[in-house]
Amino acid sequence: MHFNLINWLFQDPCTATSCYSGGPAPEVFHFYLPWLIFCALGLVVTFYYSIEGRKRFTKGRPWVKYMFDRYFTWLAIICIVGFPLIGARVALFQYFFAWRFWRYGWLVALVVWGVLFFVHRFRRYPQERDYYQHLKKREQYMPKSNKRKATSSRS
């Protein structure tokens, strides 16, 4: 039997299961609940980090703040996009956004985000941490300007 990947990715579920003859076909996508839980947890974690965690976990460590800011922002974007995609699969099963292509594209974006996060964490993060610690150590020995002296000498 011949399998057509393009047809499989870009065909709406209604056409694929012949739901036009005899009413809607049974749903074959069983990952609604895990998808919704993942998206909700991703948004909750991002929201918590932006409200409380940023102050609590990154105090005095700008390299950690930079890494978390960048990657939690992208996680929030991926999770926000995930809700309409799964909603389109449920409610708009005959239309454009119900195609499998969108779900697999979302999954690829999530995997790319995860790979970039771990590559950054284990390759670039130690370099950035060492650089910021070097800057902090260097600032310790740099003379600080006294603004009071400068303003009083002008008068």
CSV table of C-alpha atoms in Angstrom, one decimal:
chain,number,residue,atom,x,y,z
A,1,MET,CA,0.0,0.0,0.0
A,2,HIS,CA,1.3,3.4,-0.9
A,3,PHE,CA,1.7,6.0,1.9
A,4,ASN,CA,1.5,9.7,0.9
A,5,LEU,CA,3.2,11.8,3.6
A,6,ILE,CA,2.0,15.1,2.0
A,7,ASN,CA,-1.6,13.9,1.9
A,8,TRP,CA,-1.3,12.6,5.5
A,9,LEU,CA,0.2,15.9,6.9
A,10,PHE,CA,-2.1,18.3,5.0
A,11,GLN,CA,-5.4,16.6,5.1
A,12,ASP,CA,-8.1,17.6,7.6
A,13,PRO,CA,-9.3,14.9,9.9
A,14,CYS,CA,-12.8,15.0,8.5
A,15,THR,CA,-11.7,14.2,5.0
A,16,ALA,CA,-9.2,11.6,6.2
A,17,THR,CA,-11.8,9.6,8.1
A,18,SER,CA,-14.7,10.2,5.7
A,19,CYS,CA,-16.9,11.9,8.3
A,20,TYR,CA,-19.0,13.4,5.5
A,21,SER,CA,-20.8,10.1,4.9
A,22,GLY,CA,-22.8,9.2,8.0
A,23,GLY,CA,-21.8,12.0,10.5
A,24,PRO,CA,-18.5,12.7,12.2
A,25,ALA,CA,-16.0,10.0,12.6
A,26,PRO,CA,-14.5,9.0,15.9
A,27,GLU,CA,-11.6,11.1,17.0
A,28,VAL,CA,-8.2,9.4,16.6
A,29,PHE,CA,-6.0,12.0,18.3
A,30,HIS,CA,-5.8,10.9,22.0
A,31,PHE,CA,-3.3,13.4,23.3
A,32,TYR,CA,-5.7,16.3,24.3
A,33,LEU,CA,-5.2,16.0,28.0
A,34,PRO,CA,-1.4,15.7,28.0
A,35,TRP,CA,-1.2,18.6,25.5
A,36,LEU,CA,-3.4,20.8,27.6
A,37,ILE,CA,-1.5,19.9,30.8
A,38,PHE,CA,1.8,20.6,29.2
A,39,CYS,CA,0.7,24.0,27.8
A,40,ALA,CA,-0.9,25.0,31.1
A,41,LEU,CA,2.1,24.0,33.2
A,42,GLY,CA,4.4,25.8,30.8
A,43,LEU,CA,2.4,29.0,31.2
A,44,VAL,CA,2.2,28.6,35.0
A,45,VAL,CA,6.0,28.1,35.3
A,46,THR,CA,6.7,31.1,33.0
A,47,PHE,CA,4.2,33.3,34.9
A,48,TYR,CA,5.7,32.3,38.3
A,49,TYR,CA,9.2,33.0,37.0
A,50,SER,CA,8.2,36.4,35.7
A,51,ILE,CA,6.4,37.4,38.9
A,52,GLU,CA,8.4,35.8,41.8
A,53,GLY,CA,11.1,33.5,40.5
A,54,ARG,CA,13.1,36.1,38.7
A,55,LYS,CA,13.7,38.0,41.9
A,56,ARG,CA,14.2,34.9,44.0
A,57,PHE,CA,16.4,32.6,41.8
A,58,THR,CA,18.5,35.1,39.9
A,59,LYS,CA,19.5,37.5,42.6
A,60,GLY,CA,23.1,38.5,42.0
A,61,ARG,CA,23.5,36.2,39.0
A,62,PRO,CA,22.8,38.0,35.8
A,63,TRP,CA,23.9,35.1,33.6
A,64,VAL,CA,21.1,32.9,35.1
A,65,LYS,CA,18.6,35.8,34.6
A,66,TYR,CA,19.6,36.2,31.0
A,67,MET,CA,19.2,32.4,30.3
A,68,PHE,CA,15.9,32.1,32.1
A,69,ASP,CA,14.5,35.2,30.5
A,70,ARG,CA,15.2,34.1,27.0
A,71,TYR,CA,14.1,30.5,27.3
A,72,PHE,CA,11.0,31.0,29.5
A,73,THR,CA,9.8,33.6,27.0
A,74,TRP,CA,10.0,31.1,24.2
A,75,LEU,CA,8.4,28.4,26.3
A,76,ALA,CA,5.5,30.8,26.9
A,77,ILE,CA,5.1,31.5,23.2
A,78,ILE,CA,5.2,27.8,22.3
A,79,CYS,CA,2.5,27.1,25.0
A,80,ILE,CA,0.3,30.0,24.0
A,81,VAL,CA,0.4,28.8,20.4
A,82,GLY,CA,-0.4,25.2,21.6
A,83,PHE,CA,-3.8,26.1,22.9
A,84,PRO,CA,-5.3,27.4,19.6
A,85,LEU,CA,-3.8,24.4,17.8
A,86,ILE,CA,-5.5,21.9,20.0
A,87,GLY,CA,-8.7,23.9,20.0
A,88,ALA,CA,-8.7,23.9,16.2
A,89,ARG,CA,-8.3,20.2,16.2
A,90,VAL,CA,-11.3,19.8,18.5
A,91,ALA,CA,-13.7,22.5,17.2
A,92,LEU,CA,-12.5,23.2,13.6
A,93,PHE,CA,-11.8,19.7,12.5
A,94,GLN,CA,-12.8,20.5,8.9
A,95,TYR,CA,-10.5,23.4,8.4
A,96,PHE,CA,-6.9,24.6,7.8
A,97,PHE,CA,-5.6,24.5,11.4
A,98,ALA,CA,-6.8,21.0,12.1
A,99,TRP,CA,-4.1,19.6,9.8
A,100,ARG,CA,-1.5,17.3,11.3
A,101,PHE,CA,1.2,19.5,9.9
A,102,TRP,CA,0.5,22.2,12.6
A,103,ARG,CA,0.7,19.7,15.5
A,104,TYR,CA,3.9,18.2,14.2
A,105,GLY,CA,5.3,21.7,13.5
A,106,TRP,CA,4.5,22.7,17.1
A,107,LEU,CA,6.2,19.5,18.4
A,108,VAL,CA,9.3,20.2,16.3
A,109,ALA,CA,9.4,23.8,17.7
A,110,LEU,CA,9.2,22.3,21.2
A,111,VAL,CA,12.0,19.8,20.5
A,112,VAL,CA,14.2,22.6,19.0
A,113,TRP,CA,13.5,24.8,22.0
A,114,GLY,CA,14.5,21.9,24.4
A,115,VAL,CA,17.7,21.1,22.4
A,116,LEU,CA,18.7,24.8,22.4
A,117,PHE,CA,18.0,25.1,26.1
A,118,PHE,CA,20.2,22.1,27.0
A,119,VAL,CA,23.0,23.1,24.5
A,120,HIS,CA,23.0,26.6,26.0
A,121,ARG,CA,22.9,25.2,29.6
A,122,PHE,CA,25.8,22.8,29.1
A,123,ARG,CA,28.0,24.7,26.6
A,124,ARG,CA,27.4,28.5,26.8
A,125,TYR,CA,26.2,28.8,30.3
A,126,PRO,CA,29.6,28.0,32.0
A,127,GLN,CA,31.4,30.4,29.7
A,128,GLU,CA,28.9,33.2,30.5
A,129,ARG,CA,29.0,32.4,34.2
A,130,ASP,CA,32.8,32.6,34.2
A,131,TYR,CA,32.8,35.9,32.2
A,132,TYR,CA,30.3,37.6,34.6
A,133,GLN,CA,32.3,36.4,37.6
A,134,HIS,CA,35.5,37.8,36.0
A,135,LEU,CA,33.7,41.1,35.5
A,136,LYS,CA,32.6,41.2,39.1
A,137,LYS,CA,36.1,40.4,40.4
A,138,ARG,CA,37.6,43.1,38.1
A,139,GLU,CA,35.0,45.7,39.3
A,140,GLN,CA,36.1,44.9,42.9
A,141,TYR,CA,39.6,46.4,42.2
A,142,MET,CA,38.5,49.3,40.0
A,143,PRO,CA,38.3,52.7,41.8
A,144,LYS,CA,34.8,54.1,42.2
A,145,SER,CA,34.2,57.7,41.3
A,146,ASN,CA,33.1,60.0,44.1
A,147,LYS,CA,30.3,62.2,42.7
A,148,ARG,CA,30.2,64.3,45.9
A,149,LYS,CA,33.8,65.5,45.4
A,150,ALA,CA,33.3,66.3,41.8
A,151,THR,CA,30.2,68.5,42.4
A,152,SER,CA,31.7,70.3,45.5
A,153,SER,CA,34.9,71.2,43.6
A,154,ARG,CA,32.9,73.0,40.9
A,155,SER,CA,31.2,75.4,43.3
